[in-house]
GROMACS .gro file of C-alpha atoms in nm:
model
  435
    1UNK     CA    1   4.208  31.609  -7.500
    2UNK     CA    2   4.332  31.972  -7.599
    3UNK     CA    3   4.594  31.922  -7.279
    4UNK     CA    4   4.712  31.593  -7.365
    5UNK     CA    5   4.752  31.682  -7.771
    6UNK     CA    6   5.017  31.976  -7.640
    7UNK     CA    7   5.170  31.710  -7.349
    8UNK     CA    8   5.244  31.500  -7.668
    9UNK     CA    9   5.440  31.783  -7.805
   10UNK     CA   10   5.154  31.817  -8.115
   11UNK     CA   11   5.105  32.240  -8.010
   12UNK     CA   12   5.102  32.293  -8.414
   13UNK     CA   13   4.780  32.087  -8.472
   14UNK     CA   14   4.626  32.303  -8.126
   15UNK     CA   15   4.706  32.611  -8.243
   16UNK     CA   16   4.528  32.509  -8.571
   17UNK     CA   17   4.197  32.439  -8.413
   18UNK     CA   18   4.250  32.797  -8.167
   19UNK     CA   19   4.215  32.968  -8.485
   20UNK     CA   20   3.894  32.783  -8.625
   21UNK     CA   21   3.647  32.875  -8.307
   22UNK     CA   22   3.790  32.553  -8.056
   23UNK     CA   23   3.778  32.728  -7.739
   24UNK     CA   24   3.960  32.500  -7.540
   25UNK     CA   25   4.237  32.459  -7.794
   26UNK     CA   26   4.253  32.898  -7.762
   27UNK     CA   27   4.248  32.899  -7.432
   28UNK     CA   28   4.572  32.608  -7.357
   29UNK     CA   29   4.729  32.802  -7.671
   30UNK     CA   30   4.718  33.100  -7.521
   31UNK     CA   31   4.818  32.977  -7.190
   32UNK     CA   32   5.135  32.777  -7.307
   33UNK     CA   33   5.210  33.072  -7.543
   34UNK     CA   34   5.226  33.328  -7.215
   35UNK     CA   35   5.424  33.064  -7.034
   36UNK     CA   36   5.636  33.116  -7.307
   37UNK     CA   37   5.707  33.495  -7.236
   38UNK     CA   38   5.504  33.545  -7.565
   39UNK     CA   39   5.249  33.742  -7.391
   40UNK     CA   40   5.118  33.981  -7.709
   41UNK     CA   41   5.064  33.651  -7.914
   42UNK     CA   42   4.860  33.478  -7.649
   43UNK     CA   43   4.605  33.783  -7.604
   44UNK     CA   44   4.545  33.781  -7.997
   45UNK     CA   45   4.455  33.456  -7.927
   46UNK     CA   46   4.135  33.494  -7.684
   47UNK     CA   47   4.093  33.870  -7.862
   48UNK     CA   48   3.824  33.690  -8.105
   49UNK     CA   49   3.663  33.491  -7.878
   50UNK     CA   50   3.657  33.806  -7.585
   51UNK     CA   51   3.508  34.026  -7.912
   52UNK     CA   52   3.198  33.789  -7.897
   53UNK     CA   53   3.103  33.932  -7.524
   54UNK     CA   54   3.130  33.600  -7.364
   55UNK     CA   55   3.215  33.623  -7.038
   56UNK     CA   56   3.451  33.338  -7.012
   57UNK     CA   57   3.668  33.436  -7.318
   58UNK     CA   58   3.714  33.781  -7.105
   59UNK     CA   59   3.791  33.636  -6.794
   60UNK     CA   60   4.088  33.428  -6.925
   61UNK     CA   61   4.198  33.723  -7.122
   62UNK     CA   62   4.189  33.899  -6.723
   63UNK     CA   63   4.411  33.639  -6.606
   64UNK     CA   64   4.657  33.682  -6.857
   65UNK     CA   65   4.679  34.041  -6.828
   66UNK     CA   66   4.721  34.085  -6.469
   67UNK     CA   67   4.959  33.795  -6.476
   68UNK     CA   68   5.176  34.049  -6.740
   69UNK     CA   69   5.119  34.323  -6.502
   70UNK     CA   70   4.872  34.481  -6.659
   71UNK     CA   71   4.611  34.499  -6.352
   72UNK     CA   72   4.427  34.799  -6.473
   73UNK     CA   73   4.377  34.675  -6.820
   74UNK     CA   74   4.194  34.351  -6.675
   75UNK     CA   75   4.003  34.558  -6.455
   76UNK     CA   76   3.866  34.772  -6.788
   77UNK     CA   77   3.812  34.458  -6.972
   78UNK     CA   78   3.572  34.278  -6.678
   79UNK     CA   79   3.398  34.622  -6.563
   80UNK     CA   80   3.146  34.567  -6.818
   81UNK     CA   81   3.059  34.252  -6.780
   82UNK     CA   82   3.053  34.290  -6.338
   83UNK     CA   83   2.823  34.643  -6.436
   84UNK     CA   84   2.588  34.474  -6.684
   85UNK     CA   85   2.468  34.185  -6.429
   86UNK     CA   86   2.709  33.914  -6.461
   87UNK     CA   87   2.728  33.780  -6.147
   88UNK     CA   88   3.054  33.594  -6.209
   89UNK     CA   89   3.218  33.876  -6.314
   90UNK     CA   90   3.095  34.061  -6.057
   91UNK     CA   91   3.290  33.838  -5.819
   92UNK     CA   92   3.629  33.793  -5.989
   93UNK     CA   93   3.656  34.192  -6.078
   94UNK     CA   94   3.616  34.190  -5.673
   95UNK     CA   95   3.831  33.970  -5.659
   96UNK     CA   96   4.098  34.146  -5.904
   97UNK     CA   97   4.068  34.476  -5.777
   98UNK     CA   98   4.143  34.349  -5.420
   99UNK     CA   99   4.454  34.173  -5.514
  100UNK     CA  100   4.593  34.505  -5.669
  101UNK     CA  101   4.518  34.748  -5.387
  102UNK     CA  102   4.217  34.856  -5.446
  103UNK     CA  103   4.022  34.686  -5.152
  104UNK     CA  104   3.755  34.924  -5.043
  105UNK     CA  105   3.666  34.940  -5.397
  106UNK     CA  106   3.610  34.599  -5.412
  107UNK     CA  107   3.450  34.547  -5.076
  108UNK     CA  108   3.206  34.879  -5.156
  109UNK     CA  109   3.123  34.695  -5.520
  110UNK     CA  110   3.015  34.342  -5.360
  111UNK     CA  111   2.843  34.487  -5.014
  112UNK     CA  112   2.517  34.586  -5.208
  113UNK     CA  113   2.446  34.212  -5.300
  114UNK     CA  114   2.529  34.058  -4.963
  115UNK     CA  115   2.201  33.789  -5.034
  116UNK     CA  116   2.401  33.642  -5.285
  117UNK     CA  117   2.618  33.329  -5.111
  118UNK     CA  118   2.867  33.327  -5.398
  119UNK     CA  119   2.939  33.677  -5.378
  120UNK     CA  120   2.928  33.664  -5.000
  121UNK     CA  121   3.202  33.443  -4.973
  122UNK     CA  122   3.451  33.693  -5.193
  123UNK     CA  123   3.336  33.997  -4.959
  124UNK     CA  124   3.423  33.807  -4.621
  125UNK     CA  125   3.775  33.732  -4.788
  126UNK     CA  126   3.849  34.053  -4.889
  127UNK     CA  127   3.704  34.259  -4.535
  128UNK     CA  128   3.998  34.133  -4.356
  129UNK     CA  129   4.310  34.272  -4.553
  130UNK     CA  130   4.075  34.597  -4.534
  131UNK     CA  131   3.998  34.593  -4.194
  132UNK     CA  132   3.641  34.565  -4.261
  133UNK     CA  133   3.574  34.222  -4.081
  134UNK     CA  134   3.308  34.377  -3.855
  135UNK     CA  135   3.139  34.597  -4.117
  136UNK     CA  136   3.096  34.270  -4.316
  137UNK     CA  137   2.989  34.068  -3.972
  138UNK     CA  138   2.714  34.331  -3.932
  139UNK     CA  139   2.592  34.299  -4.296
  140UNK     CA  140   2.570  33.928  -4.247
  141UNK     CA  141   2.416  33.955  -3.920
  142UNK     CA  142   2.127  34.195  -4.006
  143UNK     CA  143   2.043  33.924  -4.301
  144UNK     CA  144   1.956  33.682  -4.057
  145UNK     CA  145   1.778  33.880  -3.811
  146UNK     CA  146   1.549  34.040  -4.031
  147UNK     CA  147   1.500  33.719  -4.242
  148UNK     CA  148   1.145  33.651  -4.345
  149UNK     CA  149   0.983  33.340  -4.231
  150UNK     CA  150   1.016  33.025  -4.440
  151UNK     CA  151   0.745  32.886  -4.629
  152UNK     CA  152   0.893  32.514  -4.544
  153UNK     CA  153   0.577  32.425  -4.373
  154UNK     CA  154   0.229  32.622  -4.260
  155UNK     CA  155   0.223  32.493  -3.899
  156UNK     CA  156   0.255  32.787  -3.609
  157UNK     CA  157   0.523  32.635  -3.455
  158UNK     CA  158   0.726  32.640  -3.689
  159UNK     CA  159   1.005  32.867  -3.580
  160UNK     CA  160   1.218  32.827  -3.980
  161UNK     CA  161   1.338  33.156  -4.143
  162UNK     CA  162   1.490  33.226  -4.534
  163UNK     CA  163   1.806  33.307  -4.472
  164UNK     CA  164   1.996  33.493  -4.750
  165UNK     CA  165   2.263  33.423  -4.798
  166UNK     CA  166   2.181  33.024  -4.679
  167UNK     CA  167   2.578  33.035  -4.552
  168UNK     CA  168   2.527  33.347  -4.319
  169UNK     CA  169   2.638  33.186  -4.055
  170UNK     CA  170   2.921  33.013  -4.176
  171UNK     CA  171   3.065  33.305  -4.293
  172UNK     CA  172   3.015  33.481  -3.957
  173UNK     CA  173   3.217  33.204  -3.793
  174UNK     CA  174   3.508  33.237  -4.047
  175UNK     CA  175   3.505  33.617  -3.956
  176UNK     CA  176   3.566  33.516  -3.581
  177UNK     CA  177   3.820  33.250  -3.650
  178UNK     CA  178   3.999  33.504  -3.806
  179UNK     CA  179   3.993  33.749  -3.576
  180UNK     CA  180   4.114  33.469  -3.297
  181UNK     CA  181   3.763  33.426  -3.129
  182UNK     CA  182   3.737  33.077  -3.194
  183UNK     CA  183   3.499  33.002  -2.960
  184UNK     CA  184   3.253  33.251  -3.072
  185UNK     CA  185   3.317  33.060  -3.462
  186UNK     CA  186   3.209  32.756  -3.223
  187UNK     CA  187   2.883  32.869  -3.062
  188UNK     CA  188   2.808  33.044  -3.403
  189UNK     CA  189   2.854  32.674  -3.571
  190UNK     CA  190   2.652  32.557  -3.376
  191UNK     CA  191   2.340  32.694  -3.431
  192UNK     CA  192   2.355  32.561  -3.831
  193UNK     CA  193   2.082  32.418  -3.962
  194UNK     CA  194   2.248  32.209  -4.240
  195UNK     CA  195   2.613  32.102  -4.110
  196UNK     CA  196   2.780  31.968  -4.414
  197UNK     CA  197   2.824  32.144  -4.750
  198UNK     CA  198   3.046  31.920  -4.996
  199UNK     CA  199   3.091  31.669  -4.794
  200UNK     CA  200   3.277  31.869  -4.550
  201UNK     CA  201   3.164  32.030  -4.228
  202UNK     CA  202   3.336  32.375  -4.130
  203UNK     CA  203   3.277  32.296  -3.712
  204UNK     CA  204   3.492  31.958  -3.761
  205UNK     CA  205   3.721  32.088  -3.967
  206UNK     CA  206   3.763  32.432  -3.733
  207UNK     CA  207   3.817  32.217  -3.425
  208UNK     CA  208   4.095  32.025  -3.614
  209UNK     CA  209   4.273  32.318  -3.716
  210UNK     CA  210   4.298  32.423  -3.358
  211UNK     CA  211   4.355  32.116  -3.221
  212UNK     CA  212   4.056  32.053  -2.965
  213UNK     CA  213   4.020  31.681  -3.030
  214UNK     CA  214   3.818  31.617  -2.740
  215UNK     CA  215   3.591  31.857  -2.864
  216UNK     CA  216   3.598  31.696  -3.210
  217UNK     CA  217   3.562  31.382  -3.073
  218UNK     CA  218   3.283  31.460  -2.869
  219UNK     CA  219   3.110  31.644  -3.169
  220UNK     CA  220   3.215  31.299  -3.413
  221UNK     CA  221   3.012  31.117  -3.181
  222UNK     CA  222   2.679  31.310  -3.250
  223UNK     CA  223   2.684  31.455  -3.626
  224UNK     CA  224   2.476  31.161  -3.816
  225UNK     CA  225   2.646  31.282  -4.167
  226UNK     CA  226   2.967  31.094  -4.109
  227UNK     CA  227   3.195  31.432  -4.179
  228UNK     CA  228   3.305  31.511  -3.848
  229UNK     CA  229   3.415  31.165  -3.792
  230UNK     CA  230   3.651  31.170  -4.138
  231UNK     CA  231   3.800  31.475  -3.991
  232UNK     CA  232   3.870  31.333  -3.667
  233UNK     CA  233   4.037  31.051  -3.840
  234UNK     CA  234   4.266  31.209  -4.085
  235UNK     CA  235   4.352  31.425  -3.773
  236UNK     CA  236   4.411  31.106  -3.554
  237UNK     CA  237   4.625  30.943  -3.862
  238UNK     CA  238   4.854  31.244  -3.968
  239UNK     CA  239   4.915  31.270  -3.614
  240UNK     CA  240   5.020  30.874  -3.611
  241UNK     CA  241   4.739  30.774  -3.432
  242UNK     CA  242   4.683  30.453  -3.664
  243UNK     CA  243   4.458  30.285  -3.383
  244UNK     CA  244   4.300  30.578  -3.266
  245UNK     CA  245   4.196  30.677  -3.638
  246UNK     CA  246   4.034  30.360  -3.665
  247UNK     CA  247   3.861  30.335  -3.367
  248UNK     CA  248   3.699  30.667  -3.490
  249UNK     CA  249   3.579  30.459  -3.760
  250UNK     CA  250   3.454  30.186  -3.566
  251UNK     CA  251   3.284  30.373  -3.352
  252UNK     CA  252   3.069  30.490  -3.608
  253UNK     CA  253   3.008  30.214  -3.871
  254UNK     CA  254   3.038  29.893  -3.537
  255UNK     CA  255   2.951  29.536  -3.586
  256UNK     CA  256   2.634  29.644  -3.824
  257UNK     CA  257   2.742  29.832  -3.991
  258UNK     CA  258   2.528  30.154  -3.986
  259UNK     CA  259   2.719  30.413  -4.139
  260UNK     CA  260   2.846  30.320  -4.515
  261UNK     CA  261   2.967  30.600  -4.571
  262UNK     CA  262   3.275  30.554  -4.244
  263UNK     CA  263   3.298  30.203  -4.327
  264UNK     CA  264   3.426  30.286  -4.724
  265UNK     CA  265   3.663  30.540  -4.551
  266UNK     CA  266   3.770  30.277  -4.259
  267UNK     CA  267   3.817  30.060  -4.548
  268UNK     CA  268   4.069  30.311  -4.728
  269UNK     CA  269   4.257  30.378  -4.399
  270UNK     CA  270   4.377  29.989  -4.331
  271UNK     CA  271   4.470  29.946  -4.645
  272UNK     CA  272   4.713  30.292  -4.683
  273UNK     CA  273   4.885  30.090  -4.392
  274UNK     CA  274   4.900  29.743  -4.565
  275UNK     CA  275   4.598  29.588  -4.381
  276UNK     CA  276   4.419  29.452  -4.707
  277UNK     CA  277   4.270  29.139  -4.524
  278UNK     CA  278   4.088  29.402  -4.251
  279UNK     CA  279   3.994  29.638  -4.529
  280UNK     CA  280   3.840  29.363  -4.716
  281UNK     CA  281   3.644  29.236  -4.402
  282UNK     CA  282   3.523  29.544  -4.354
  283UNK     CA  283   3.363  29.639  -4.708
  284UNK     CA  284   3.243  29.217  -4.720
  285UNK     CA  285   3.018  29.297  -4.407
  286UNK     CA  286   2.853  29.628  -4.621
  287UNK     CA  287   2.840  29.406  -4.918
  288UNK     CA  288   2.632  29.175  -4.727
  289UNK     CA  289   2.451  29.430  -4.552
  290UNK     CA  290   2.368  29.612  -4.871
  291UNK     CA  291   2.330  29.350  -5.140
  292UNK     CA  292   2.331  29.512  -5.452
  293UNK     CA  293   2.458  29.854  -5.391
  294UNK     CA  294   2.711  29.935  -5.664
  295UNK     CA  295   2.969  30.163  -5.510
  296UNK     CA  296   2.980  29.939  -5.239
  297UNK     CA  297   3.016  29.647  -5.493
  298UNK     CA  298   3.285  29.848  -5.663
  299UNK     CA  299   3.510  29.963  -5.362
  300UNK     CA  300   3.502  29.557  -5.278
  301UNK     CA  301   3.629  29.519  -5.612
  302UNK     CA  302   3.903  29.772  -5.646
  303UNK     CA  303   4.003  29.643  -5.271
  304UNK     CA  304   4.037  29.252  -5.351
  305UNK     CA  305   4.193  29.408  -5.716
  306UNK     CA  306   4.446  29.624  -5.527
  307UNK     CA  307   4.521  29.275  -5.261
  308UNK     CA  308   4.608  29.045  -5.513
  309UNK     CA  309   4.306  28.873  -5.402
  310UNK     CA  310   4.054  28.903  -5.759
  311UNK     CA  311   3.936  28.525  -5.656
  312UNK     CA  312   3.761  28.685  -5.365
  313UNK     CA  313   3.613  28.944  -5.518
  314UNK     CA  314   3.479  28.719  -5.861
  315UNK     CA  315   3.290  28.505  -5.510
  316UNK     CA  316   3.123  28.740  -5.327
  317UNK     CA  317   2.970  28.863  -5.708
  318UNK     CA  318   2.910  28.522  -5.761
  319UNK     CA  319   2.697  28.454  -5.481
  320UNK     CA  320   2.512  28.813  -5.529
  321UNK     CA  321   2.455  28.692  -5.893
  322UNK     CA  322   2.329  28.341  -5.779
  323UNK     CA  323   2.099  28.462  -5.531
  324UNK     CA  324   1.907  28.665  -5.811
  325UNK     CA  325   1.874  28.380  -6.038
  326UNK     CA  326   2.159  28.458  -6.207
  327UNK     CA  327   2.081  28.755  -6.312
  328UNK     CA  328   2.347  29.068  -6.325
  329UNK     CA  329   2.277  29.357  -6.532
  330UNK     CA  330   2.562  29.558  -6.667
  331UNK     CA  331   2.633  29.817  -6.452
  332UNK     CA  332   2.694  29.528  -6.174
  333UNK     CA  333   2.885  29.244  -6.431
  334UNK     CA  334   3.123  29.524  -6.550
  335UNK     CA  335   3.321  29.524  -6.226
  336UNK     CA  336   3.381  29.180  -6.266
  337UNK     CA  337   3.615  29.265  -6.566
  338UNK     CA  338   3.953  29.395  -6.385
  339UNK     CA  339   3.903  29.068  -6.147
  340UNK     CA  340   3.815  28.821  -6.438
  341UNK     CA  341   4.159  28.949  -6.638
  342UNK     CA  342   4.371  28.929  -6.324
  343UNK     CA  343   4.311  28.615  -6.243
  344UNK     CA  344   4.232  28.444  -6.598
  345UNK     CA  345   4.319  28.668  -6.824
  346UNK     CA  346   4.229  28.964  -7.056
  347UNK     CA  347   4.102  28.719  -7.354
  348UNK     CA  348   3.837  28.519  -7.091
  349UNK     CA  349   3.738  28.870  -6.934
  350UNK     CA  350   3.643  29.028  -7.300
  351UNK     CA  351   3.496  28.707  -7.403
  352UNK     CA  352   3.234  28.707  -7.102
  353UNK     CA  353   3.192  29.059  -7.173
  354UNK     CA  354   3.094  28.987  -7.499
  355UNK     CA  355   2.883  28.695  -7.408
  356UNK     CA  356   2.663  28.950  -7.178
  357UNK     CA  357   2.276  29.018  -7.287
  358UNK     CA  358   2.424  29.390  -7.281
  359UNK     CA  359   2.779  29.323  -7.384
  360UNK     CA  360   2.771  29.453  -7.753
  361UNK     CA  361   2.559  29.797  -7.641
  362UNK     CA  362   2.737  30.155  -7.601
  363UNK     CA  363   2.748  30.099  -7.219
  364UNK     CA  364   2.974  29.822  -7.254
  365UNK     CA  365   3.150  29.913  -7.508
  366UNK     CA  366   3.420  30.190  -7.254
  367UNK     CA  367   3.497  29.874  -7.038
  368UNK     CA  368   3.573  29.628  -7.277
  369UNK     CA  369   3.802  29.898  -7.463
  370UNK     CA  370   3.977  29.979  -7.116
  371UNK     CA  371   4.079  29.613  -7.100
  372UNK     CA  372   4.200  29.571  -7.435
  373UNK     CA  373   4.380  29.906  -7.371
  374UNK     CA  374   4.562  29.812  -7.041
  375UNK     CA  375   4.674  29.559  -7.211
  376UNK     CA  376   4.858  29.685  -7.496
  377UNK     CA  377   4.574  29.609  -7.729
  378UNK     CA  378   4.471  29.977  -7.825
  379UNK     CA  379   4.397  29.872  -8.219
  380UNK     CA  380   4.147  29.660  -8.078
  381UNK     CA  381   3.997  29.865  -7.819
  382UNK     CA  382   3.949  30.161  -8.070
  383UNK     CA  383   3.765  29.882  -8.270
  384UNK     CA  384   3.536  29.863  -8.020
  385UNK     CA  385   3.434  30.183  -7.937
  386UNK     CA  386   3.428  30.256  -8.303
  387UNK     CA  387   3.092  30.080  -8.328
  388UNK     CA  388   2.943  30.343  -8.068
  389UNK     CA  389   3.113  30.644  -8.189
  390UNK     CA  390   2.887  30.893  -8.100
  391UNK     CA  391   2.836  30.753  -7.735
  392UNK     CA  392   3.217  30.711  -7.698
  393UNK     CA  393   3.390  30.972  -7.825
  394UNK     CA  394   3.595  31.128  -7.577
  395UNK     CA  395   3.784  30.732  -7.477
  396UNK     CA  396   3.773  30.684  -7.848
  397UNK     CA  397   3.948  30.980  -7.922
  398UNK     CA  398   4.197  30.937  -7.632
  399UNK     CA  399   4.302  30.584  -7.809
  400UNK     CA  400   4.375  30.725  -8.168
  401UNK     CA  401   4.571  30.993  -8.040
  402UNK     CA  402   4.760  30.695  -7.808
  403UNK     CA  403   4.782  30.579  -8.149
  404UNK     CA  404   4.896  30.885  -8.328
  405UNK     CA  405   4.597  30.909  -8.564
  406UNK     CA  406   4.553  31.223  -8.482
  407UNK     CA  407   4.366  31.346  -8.766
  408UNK     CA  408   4.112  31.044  -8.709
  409UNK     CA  409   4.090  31.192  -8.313
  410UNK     CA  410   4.043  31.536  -8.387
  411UNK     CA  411   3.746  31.418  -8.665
  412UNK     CA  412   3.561  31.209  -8.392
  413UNK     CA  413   3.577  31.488  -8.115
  414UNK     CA  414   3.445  31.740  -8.405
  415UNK     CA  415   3.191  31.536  -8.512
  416UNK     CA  416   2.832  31.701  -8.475
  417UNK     CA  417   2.599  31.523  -8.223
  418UNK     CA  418   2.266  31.377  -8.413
  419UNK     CA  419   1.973  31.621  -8.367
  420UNK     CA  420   1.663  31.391  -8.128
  421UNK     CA  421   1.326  31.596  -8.270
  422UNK     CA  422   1.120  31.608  -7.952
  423UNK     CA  423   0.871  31.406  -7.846
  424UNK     CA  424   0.506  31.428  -7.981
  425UNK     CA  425   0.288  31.567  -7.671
  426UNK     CA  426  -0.022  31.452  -7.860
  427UNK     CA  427  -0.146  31.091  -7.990
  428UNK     CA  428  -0.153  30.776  -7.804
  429UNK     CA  429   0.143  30.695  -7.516
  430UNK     CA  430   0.416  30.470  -7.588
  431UNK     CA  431   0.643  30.262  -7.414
  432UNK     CA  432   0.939  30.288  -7.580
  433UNK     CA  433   1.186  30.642  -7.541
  434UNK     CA  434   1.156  30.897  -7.855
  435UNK     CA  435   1.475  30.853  -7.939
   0.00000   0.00000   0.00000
């Protein structure tokens, strides 16, 4: 909200609020003030909030003085915080003090708390600019060698150790990609236990940068997560290799669909290259393989929404909804909305809305107001969300300011959340939630 208030060109009524204890209106204050050149202003900004000893007040005050070349005064500032246990700051004075020379220091300051995965990461980054990759592969390596045995399960076979940090290994291979050994990154890969860490997976995306596709391929064709294969694709398709990127796919997700995950990204592919009709085949058959499933459901939706096909996507909900009885709780019947106004219009799609067992509760309430606001109907949709303040606030807000009732914005987003007094842990059960 505090970004869109100064994209409007309102900075006077953010600067208002920076001065009243509104973080986030300090910290975009100060920001668009040191864009500004106005450097002195913005620190007297944060200086109130960095007074308080919170850490995150200090860090953007960091920021803003290194950015004004004033390294050494950002390093004085976060010392205190890195030196009295806050791990955060612990990692972004490492991080400062590396980017201004001072690598050793910083590599000597994080080494001591190698167990630590988030502070791990930092150290590998800096070693290399310091020459210290192997020193940091040996610290890494000793962890896992010497790692107690895991208490996963009490069977003697089991071989499982607690390794500290759990991304040891990763961070060995990036030390050997970076020194050029990529196949000792490989083998080290390899040996993971758990491939995939946000939905990525460092082997694919190693063998991509270095263009072993065979290898990819071969690995694609084995890990069950569904990673490798999305990197083998996007590699296949910025190389032009349209077929060959879906083929990866199919390979994968096939005729029963096994994989939902490649089939929702198979899906995406054909229609970047204006194959709606395949993409919408190909989320149909996980539709009907998954009945129910709601992010399935929904990527059907936005599809046959995107297609100028809404007819087909009202159907297959139709027949979902008739084989239940009839029966469609809210958090499937809202994605008929979008379809409903595209191909009857916004007045039928609010009134079934409406008519919904559900339709007139807070849940419903953000959807309804999204049509009414696509459509140019933002008076209405703020009357909407109005009646569920509290559980709308953020769209509500958005829509006043849209409005210019700014005042009326700023009020809602300010507007303290009702205390819930906690549940009784004595006396008789009951069915119904405390609050």
């Amino acid at each position: 909200m505090v970004s869109r208030l100064l994209e409007l060109g309102l900075a006077e009524e953010v600067e208002f609020w920076a001065g009243r204890g509104e973080w986030f209106c300090a910290r975009e204050w100060a920001r668009s003030l040191a864009e500004r050149g106005r450097q002195a202003e913005a620190l007297e900004v944060l200086a109130p909030y960095v007074a308080t000893g919170w850490w995150t007040a200090a860090e953007a005050m960091a920021g803003l003085l290194e950015a004004n070349g004033r390294a050494d005064e950002a390093i004085a500032l976060v010392r205190p915080h890195a030196e009295g246990g806050e791990r955060l700051g612990l990692g972004f004075l490492a991080r400062l003090l590396a980017r201004n020379g001072r690598g050793d220091e910083a590599f000597d300051l994080l080494s001591p708390h190698i167990e630590d995965w988030y502070l791990a990461e930092p150290l590998v980054d800096i070693a290399g600019p310091t020459g210290r990759h192997e020193e940091a592969y040996r610290l890494l390596a000793d962890r896992i060698e010497n790692a107690p045995p895991s208490r996963c399960c009490d069977h003697p076979s089991c071989g499982s150790r607690r390794v500290e940090p759990f991304n040891a290994i990763n961070l060995l291979a990036t030390i050997r990609e970076r020194q050029g050994r990529v196949d000792e990154a490989i083998a080290l890969l390899r040996t993971r236990e758990s491939t995939s860490i946000n939905n990525r997976d460092q082997l694919a995306d190693l063998l991509a940068r270095h263009g072993r596709i065979e290898e990819l391929r071969a690995y694609a064709a084995t890990e069950h997560h569904g990673h490798a294969v999305q990197r083998l694709a996007e590699l296949l398709e910025e190389r032009g290799d349209l077929e060959g990127a879906i083929a990866a796919y199919r390979q994968v997700a096939g005729p029963a669909a096994e994989d939902p995950n490649s089939a929702v990204e198979l899906a995406r592919l054909l229609a970047r290259h204006n194959r709606g009709d395949e993409a919408i085949g190909v989320m149909r058959a996980q539709a009907d393989a998954r009945p129910g499933e709601d992010w399935i459901l929904h990527t059907l939706a936005e599809l046959c929404l995107d297609q100028g096909r809404p007819a087909d996507g009202l159907a297959h909900l139709d027949a979902l909804a008739a084989a239940r009885g009839g029966q469609e709780e809210w958090d499937l019947f809202w994605m008929r909305l979008a379809l409903i106004a595209a191909s009857a219009g916004v007045d039928d799609a609010v009134e079934r809305a409406r008519a919904h067992p559900e339709g007139d509760t807070s849940s419903a309430a953000p959807h309804i107001a999204m049509l009414l606001a696509d459509a140019g109907r933002t008076e209405e949709a703020v009357a909407v969300l109005e009646r569920h303040a509290f559980a709308s606030s953020h769209d509500l807000a958005g829509y006043l300011i849209d409005l210019g009732r700014l005042g009326e914005a700023v009020a809602v987003l300010r507007r303290p959340v009702p205390r819930v007094s906690a549940a009784s842990t004595t006396g008789p059960w009951h069915g119904e939630p405390p609050f």
